[in-house]
PDB file of N, CA and C in Angstrom:
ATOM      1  N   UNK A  64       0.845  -1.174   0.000  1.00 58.00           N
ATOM      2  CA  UNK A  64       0.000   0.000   0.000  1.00 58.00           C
ATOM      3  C   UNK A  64       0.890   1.238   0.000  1.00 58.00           C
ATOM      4  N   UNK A  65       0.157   1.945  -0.946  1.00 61.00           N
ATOM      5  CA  UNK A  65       1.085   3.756  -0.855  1.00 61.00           C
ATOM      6  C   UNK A  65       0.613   4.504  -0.189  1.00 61.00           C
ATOM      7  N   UNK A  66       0.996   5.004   0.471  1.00 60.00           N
ATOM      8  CA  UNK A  66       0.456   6.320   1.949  1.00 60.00           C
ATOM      9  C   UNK A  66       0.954   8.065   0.814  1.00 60.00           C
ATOM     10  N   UNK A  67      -0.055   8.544   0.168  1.00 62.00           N
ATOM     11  CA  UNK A  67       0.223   9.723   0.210  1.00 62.00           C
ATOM     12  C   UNK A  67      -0.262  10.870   0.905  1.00 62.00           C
ATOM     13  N   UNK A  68       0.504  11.856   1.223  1.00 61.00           N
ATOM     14  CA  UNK A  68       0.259  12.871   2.126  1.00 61.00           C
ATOM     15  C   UNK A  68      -0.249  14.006   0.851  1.00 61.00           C
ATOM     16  N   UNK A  69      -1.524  14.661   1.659  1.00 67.00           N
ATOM     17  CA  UNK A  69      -1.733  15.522   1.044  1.00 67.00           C
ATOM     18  C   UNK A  69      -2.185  16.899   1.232  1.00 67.00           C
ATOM     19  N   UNK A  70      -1.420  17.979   1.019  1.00 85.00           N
ATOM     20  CA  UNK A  70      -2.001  19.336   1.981  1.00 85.00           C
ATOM     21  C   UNK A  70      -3.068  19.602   1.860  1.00 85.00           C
ATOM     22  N   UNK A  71      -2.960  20.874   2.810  1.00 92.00           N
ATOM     23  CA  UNK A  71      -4.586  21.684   3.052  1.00 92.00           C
ATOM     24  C   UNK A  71      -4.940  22.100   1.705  1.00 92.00           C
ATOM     25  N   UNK A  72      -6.127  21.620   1.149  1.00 94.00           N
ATOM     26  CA  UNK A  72      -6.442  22.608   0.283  1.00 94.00           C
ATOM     27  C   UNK A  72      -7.018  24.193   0.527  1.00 94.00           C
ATOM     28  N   UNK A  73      -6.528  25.419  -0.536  1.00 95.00           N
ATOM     29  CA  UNK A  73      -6.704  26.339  -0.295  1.00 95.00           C
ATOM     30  C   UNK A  73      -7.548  27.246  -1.145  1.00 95.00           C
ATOM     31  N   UNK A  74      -7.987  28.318  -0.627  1.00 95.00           N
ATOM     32  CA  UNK A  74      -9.031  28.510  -1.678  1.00 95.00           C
ATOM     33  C   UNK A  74      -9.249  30.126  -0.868  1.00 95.00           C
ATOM     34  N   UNK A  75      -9.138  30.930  -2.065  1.00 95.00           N
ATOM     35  CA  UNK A  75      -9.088  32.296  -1.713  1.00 95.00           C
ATOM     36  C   UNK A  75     -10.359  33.497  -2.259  1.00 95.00           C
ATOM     37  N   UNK A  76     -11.095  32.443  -2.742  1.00 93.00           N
ATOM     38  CA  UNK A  76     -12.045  33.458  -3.330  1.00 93.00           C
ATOM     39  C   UNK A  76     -11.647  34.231  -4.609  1.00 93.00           C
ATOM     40  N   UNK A  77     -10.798  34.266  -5.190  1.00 93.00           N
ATOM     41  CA  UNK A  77     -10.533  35.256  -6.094  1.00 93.00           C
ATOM     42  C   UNK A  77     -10.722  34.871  -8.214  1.00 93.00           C
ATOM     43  N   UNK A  78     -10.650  35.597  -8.489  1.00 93.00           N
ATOM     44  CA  UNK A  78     -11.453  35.351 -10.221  1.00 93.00           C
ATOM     45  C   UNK A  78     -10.829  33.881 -10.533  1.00 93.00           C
ATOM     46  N   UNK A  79      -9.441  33.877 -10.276  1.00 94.00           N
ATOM     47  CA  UNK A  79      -9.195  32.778 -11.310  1.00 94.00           C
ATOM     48  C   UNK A  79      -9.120  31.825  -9.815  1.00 94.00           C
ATOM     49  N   UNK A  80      -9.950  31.090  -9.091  1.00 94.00           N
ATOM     50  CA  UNK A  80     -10.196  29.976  -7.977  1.00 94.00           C
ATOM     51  C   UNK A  80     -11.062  29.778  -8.748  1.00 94.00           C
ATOM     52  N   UNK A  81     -10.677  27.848  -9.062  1.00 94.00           N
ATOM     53  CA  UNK A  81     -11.823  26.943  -9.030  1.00 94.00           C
ATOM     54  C   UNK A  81     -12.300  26.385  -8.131  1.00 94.00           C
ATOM     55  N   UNK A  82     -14.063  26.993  -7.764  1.00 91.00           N
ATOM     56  CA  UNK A  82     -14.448  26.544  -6.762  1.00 91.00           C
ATOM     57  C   UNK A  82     -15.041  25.437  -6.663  1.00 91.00           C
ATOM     58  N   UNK A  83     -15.000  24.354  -7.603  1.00 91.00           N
ATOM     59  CA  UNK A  83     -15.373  23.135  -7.711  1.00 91.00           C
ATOM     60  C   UNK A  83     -14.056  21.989  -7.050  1.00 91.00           C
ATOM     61  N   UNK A  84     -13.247  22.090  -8.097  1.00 93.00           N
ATOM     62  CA  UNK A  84     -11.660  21.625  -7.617  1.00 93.00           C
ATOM     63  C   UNK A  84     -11.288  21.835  -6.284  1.00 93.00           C
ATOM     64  N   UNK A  85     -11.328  23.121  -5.190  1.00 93.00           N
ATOM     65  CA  UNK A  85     -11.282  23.361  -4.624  1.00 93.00           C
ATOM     66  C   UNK A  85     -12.015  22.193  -3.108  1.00 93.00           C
ATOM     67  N   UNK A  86     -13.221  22.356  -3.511  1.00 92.00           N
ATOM     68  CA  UNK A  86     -13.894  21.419  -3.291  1.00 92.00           C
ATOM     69  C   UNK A  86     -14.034  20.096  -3.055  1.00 92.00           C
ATOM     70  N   UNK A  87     -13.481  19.686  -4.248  1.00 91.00           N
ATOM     71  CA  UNK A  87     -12.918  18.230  -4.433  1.00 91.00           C
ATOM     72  C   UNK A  87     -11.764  17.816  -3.275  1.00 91.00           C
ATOM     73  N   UNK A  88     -11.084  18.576  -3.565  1.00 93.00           N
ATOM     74  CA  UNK A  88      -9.602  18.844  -3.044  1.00 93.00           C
ATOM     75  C   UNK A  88      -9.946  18.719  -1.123  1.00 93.00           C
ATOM     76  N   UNK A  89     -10.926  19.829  -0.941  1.00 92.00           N
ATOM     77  CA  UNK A  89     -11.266  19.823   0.619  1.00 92.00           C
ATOM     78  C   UNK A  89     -12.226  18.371   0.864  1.00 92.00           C
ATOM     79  N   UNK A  90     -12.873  17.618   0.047  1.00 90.00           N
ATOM     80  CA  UNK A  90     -13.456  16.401   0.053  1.00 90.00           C
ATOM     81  C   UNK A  90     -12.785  15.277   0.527  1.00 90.00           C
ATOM     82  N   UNK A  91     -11.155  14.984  -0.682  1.00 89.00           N
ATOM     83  CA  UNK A  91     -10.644  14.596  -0.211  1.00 89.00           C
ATOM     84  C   UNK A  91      -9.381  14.826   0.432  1.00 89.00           C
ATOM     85  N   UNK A  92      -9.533  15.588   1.388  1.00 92.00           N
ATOM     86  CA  UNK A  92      -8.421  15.855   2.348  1.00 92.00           C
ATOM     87  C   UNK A  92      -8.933  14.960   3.673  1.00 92.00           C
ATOM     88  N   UNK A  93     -10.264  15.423   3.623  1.00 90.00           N
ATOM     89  CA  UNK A  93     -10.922  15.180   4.835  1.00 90.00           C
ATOM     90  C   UNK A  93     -10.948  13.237   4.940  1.00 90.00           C
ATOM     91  N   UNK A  94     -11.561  13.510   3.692  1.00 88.00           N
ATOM     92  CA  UNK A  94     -11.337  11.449   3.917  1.00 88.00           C
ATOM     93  C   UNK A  94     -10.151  10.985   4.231  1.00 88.00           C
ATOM     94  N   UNK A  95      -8.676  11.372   3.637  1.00 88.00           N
ATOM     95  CA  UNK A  95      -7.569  11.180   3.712  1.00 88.00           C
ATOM     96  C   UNK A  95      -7.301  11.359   5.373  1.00 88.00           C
ATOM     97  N   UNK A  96      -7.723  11.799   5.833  1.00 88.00           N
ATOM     98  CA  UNK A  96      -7.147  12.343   7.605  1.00 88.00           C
ATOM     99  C   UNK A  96      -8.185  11.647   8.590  1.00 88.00           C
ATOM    100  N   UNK A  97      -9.407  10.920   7.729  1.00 88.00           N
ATOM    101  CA  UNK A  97     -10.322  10.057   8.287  1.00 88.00           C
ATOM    102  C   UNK A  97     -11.316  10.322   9.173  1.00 88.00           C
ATOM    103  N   UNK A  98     -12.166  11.817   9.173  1.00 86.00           N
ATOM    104  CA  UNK A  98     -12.950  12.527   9.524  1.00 86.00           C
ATOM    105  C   UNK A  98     -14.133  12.257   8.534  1.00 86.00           C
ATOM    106  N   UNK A  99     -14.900  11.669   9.662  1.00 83.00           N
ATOM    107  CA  UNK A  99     -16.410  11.035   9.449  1.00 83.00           C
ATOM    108  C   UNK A  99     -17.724  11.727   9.510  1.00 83.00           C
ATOM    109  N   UNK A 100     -17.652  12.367   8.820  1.00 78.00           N
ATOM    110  CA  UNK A 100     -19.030  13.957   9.301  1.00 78.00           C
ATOM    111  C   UNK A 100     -20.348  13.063   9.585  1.00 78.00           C
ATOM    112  N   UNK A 101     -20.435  12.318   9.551  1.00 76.00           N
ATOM    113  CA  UNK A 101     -21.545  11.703  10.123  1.00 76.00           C
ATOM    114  C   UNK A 101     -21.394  10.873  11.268  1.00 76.00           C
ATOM    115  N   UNK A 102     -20.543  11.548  12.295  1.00 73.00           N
ATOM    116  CA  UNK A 102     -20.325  10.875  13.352  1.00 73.00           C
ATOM    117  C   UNK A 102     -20.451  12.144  14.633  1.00 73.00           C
ATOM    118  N   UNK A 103     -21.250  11.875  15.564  1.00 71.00           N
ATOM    119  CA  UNK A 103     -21.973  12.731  16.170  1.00 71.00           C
ATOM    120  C   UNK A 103     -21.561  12.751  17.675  1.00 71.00           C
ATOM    121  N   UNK A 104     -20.658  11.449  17.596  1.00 69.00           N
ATOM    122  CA  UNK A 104     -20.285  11.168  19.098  1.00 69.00           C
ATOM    123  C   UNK A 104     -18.981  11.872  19.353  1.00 69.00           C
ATOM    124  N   UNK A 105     -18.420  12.196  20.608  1.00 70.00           N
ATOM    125  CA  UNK A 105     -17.178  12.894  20.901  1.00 70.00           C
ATOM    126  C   UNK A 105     -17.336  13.945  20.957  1.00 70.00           C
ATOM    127  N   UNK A 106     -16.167  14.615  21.162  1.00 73.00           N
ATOM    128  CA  UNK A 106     -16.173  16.418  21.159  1.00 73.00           C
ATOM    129  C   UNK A 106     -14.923  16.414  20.300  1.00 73.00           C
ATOM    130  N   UNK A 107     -14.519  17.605  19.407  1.00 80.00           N
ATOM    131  CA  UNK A 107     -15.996  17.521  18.359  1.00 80.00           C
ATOM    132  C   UNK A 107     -16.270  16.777  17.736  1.00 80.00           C
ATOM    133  N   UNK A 108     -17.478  17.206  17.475  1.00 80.00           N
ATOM    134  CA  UNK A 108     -18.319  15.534  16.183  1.00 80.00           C
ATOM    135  C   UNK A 108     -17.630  16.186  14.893  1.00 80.00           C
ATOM    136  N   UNK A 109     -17.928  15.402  14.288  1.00 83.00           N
ATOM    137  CA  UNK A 109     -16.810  14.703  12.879  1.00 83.00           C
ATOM    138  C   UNK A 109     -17.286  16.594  12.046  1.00 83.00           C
ATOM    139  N   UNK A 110     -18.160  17.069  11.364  1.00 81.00           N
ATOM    140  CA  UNK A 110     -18.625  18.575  10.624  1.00 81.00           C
ATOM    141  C   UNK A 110     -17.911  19.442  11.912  1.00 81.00           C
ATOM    142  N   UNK A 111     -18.260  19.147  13.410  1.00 83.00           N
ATOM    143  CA  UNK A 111     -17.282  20.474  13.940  1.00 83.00           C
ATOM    144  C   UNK A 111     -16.046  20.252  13.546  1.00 83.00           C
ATOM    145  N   UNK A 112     -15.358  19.117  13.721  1.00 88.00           N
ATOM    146  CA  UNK A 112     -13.868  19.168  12.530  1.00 88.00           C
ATOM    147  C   UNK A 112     -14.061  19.723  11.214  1.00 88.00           C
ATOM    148  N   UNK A 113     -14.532  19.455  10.531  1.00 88.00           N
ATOM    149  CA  UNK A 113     -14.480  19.721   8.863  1.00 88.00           C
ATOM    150  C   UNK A 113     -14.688  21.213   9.092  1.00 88.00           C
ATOM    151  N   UNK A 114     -15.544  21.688   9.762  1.00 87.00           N
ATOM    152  CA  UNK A 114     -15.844  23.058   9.806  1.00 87.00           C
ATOM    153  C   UNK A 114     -14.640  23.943  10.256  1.00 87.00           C
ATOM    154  N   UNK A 115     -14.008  23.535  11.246  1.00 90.00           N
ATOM    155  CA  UNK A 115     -12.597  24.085  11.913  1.00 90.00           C
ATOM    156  C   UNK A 115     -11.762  24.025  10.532  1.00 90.00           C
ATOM    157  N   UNK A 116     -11.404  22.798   9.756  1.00 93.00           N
ATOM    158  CA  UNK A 116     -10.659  23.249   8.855  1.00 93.00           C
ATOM    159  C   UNK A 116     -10.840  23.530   7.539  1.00 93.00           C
ATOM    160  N   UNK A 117     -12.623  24.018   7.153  1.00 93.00           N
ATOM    161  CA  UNK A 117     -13.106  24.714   5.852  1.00 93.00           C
ATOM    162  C   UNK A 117     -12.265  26.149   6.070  1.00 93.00           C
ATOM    163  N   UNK A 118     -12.603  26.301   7.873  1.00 94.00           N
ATOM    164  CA  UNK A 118     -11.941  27.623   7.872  1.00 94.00           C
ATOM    165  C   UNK A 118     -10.211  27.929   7.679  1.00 94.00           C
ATOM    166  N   UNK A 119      -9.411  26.930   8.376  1.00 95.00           N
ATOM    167  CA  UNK A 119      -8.407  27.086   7.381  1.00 95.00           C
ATOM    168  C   UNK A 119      -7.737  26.848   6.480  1.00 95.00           C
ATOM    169  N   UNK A 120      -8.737  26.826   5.680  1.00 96.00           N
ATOM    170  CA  UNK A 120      -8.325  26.805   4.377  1.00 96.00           C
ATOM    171  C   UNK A 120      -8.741  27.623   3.407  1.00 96.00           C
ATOM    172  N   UNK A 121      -8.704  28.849   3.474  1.00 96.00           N
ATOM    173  CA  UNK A 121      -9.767  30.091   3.328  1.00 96.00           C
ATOM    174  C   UNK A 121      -8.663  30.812   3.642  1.00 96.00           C
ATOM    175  N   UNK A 122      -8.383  32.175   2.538  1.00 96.00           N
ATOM    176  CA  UNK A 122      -7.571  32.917   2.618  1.00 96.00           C
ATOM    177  C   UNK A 122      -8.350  34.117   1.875  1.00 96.00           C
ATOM    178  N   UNK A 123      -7.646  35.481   2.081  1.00 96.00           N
ATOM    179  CA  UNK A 123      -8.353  36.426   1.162  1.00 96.00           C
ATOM    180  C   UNK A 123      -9.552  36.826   1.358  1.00 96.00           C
ATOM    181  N   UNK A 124     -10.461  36.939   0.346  1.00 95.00           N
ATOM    182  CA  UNK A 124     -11.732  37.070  -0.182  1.00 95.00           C
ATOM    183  C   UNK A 124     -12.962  36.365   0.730  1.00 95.00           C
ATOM    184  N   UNK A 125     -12.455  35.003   0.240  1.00 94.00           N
ATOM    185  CA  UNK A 125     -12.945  34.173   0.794  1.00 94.00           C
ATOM    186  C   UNK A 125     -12.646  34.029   2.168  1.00 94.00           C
ATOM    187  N   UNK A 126     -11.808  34.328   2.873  1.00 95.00           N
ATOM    188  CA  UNK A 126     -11.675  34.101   4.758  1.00 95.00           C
ATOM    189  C   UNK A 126     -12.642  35.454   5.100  1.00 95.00           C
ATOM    190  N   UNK A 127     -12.906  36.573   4.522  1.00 94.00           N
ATOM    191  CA  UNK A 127     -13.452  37.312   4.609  1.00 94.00           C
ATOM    192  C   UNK A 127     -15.005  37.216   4.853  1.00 94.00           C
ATOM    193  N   UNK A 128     -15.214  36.513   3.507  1.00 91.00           N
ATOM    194  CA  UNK A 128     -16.542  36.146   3.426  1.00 91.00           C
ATOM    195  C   UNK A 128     -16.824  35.395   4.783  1.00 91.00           C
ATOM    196  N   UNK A 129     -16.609  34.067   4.868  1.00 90.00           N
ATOM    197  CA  UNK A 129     -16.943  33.108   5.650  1.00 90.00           C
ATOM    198  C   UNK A 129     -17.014  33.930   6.907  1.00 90.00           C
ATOM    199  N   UNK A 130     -16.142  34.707   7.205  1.00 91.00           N
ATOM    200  CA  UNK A 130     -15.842  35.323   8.950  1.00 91.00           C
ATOM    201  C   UNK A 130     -17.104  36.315   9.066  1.00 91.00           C
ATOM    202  N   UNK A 131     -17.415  36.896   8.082  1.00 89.00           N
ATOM    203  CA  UNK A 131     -18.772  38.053   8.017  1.00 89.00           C
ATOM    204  C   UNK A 131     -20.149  37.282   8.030  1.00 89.00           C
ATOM    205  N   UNK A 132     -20.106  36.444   7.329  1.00 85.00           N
ATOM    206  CA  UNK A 132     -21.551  35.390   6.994  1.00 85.00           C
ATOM    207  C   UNK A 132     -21.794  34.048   7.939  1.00 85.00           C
ATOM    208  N   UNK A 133     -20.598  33.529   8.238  1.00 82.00           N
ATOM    209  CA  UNK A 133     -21.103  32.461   8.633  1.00 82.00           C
ATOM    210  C   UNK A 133     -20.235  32.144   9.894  1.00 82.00           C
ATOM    211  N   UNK A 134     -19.232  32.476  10.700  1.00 80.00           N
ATOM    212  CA  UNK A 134     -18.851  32.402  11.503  1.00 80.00           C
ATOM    213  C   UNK A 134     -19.054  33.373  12.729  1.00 80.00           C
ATOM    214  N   UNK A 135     -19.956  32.633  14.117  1.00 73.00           N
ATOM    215  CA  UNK A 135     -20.103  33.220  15.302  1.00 73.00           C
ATOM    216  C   UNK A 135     -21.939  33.682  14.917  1.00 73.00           C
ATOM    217  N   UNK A 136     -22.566  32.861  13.977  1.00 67.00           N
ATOM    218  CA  UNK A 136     -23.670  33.109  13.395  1.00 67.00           C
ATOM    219  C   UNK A 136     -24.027  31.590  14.213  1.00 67.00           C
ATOM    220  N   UNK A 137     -25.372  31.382  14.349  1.00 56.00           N
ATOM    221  CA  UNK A 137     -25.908  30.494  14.708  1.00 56.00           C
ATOM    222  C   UNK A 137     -26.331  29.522  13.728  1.00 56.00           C
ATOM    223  N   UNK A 138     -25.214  29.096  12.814  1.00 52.00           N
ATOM    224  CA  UNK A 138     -26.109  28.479  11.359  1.00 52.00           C
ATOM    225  C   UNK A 138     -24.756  27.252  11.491  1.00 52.00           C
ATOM    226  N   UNK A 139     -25.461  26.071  11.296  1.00 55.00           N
ATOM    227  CA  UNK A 139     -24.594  24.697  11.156  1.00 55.00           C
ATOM    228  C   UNK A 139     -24.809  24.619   9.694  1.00 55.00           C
ATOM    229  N   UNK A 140     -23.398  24.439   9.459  1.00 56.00           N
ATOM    230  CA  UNK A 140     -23.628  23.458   7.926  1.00 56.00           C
ATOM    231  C   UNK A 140     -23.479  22.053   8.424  1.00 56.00           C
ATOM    232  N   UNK A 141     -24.179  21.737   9.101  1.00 57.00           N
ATOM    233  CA  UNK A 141     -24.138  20.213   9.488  1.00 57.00           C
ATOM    234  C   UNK A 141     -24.919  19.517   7.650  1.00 57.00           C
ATOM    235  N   UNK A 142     -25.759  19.957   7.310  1.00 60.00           N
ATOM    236  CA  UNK A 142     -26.347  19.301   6.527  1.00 60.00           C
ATOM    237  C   UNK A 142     -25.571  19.759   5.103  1.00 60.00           C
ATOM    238  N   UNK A 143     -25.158  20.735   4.777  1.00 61.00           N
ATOM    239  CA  UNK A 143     -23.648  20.815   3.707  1.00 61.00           C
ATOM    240  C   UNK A 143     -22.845  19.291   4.033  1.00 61.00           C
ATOM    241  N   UNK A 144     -22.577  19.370   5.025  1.00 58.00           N
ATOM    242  CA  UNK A 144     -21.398  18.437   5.626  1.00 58.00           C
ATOM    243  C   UNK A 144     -21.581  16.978   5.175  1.00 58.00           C
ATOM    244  N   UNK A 145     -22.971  16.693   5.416  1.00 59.00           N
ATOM    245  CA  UNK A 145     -23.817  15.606   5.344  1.00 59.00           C
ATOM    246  C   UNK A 145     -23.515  15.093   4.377  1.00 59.00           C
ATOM    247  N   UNK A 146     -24.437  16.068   3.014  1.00 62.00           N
ATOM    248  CA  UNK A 146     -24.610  15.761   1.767  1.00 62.00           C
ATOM    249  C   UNK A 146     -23.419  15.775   1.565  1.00 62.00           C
ATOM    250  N   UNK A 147     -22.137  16.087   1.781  1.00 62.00           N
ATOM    251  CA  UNK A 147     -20.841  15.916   1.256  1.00 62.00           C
ATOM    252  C   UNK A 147     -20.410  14.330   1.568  1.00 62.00           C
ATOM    253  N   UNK A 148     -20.889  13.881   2.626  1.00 60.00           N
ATOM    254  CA  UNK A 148     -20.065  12.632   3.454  1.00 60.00           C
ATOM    255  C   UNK A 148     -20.934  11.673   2.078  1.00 60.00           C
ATOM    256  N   UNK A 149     -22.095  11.877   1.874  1.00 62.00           N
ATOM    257  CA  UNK A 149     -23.104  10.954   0.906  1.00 62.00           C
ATOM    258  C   UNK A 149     -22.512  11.082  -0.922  1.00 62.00           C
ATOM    259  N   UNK A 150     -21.765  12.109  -0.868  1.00 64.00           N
ATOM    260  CA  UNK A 150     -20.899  12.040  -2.095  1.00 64.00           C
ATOM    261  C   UNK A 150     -20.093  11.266  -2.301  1.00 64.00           C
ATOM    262  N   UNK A 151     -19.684  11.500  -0.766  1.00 57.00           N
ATOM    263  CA  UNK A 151     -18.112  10.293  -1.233  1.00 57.00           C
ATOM    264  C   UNK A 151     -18.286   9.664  -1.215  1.00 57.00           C
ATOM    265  N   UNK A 152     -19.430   8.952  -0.250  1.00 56.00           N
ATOM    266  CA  UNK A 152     -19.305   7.444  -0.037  1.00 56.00           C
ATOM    267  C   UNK A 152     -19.946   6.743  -1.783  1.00 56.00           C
ATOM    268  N   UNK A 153     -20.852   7.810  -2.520  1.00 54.00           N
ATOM    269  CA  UNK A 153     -21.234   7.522  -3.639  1.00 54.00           C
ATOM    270  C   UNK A 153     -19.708   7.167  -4.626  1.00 54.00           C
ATOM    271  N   UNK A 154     -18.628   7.968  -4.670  1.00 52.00           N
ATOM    272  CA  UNK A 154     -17.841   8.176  -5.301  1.00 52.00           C
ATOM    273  C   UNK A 154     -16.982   6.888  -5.186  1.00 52.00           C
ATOM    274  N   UNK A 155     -17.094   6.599  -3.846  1.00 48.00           N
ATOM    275  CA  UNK A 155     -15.778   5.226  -3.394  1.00 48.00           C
ATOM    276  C   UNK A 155     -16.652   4.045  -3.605  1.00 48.00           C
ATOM    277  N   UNK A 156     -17.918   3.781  -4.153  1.00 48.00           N
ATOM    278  CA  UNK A 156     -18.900   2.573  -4.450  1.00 48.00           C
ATOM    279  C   UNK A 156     -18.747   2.712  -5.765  1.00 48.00           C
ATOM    280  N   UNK A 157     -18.379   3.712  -6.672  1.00 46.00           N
ATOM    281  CA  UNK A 157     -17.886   3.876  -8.646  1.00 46.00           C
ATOM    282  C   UNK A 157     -16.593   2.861  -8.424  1.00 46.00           C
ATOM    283  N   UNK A 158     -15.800   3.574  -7.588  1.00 49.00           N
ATOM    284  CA  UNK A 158     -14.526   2.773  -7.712  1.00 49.00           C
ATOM    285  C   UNK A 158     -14.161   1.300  -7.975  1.00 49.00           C
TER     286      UNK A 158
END
């Protein structure tokens, strides 16, 4: 088996960011480091991780955004999180 390491993906908000790739990229980081957003038990549950590091990975534009809109706001992307965990697992059943 090959173990690759793979950084934070980053994503700055700006004209030329693909925010799809980007995406992908933060998808699988998270599987890679083995954070289960549909796991509810512990402190934190599996989306308060993912959420800690959507935020760093956000620079610019985009750290901007997120810190004005959605951080210290009473709004879970638990269900973003969700539908993301139901992607992959769709994606790793193609394989």
């Amino acid at each position: 088996m090959v173990t690759v390491a793979l950084g934070l993906p980053i994503f700055a908000g700006n004209d030329d960011d693909d925010l799809e790739r980007f995406i992908e990229l933060y998808k699988g980081y998270l599987d890679s480091i083995g954070i289960d957003l549909s796991a509810d038990g512990g402190a934190p549950a599996g989306w308060e991780k993912a959420r800690g590091i959507l935020r760093a990975c956000l620079t610019g534009p985009a750290a901007k955004w997120y810190d004005s809109n959605i951080l210290g706001k009473r709004i879970k992307l638990r269900n973003i999180l969700v539908r993301a965990v139901h992607e992959i697992g769709r994606a790793s059943c193609r394989e």
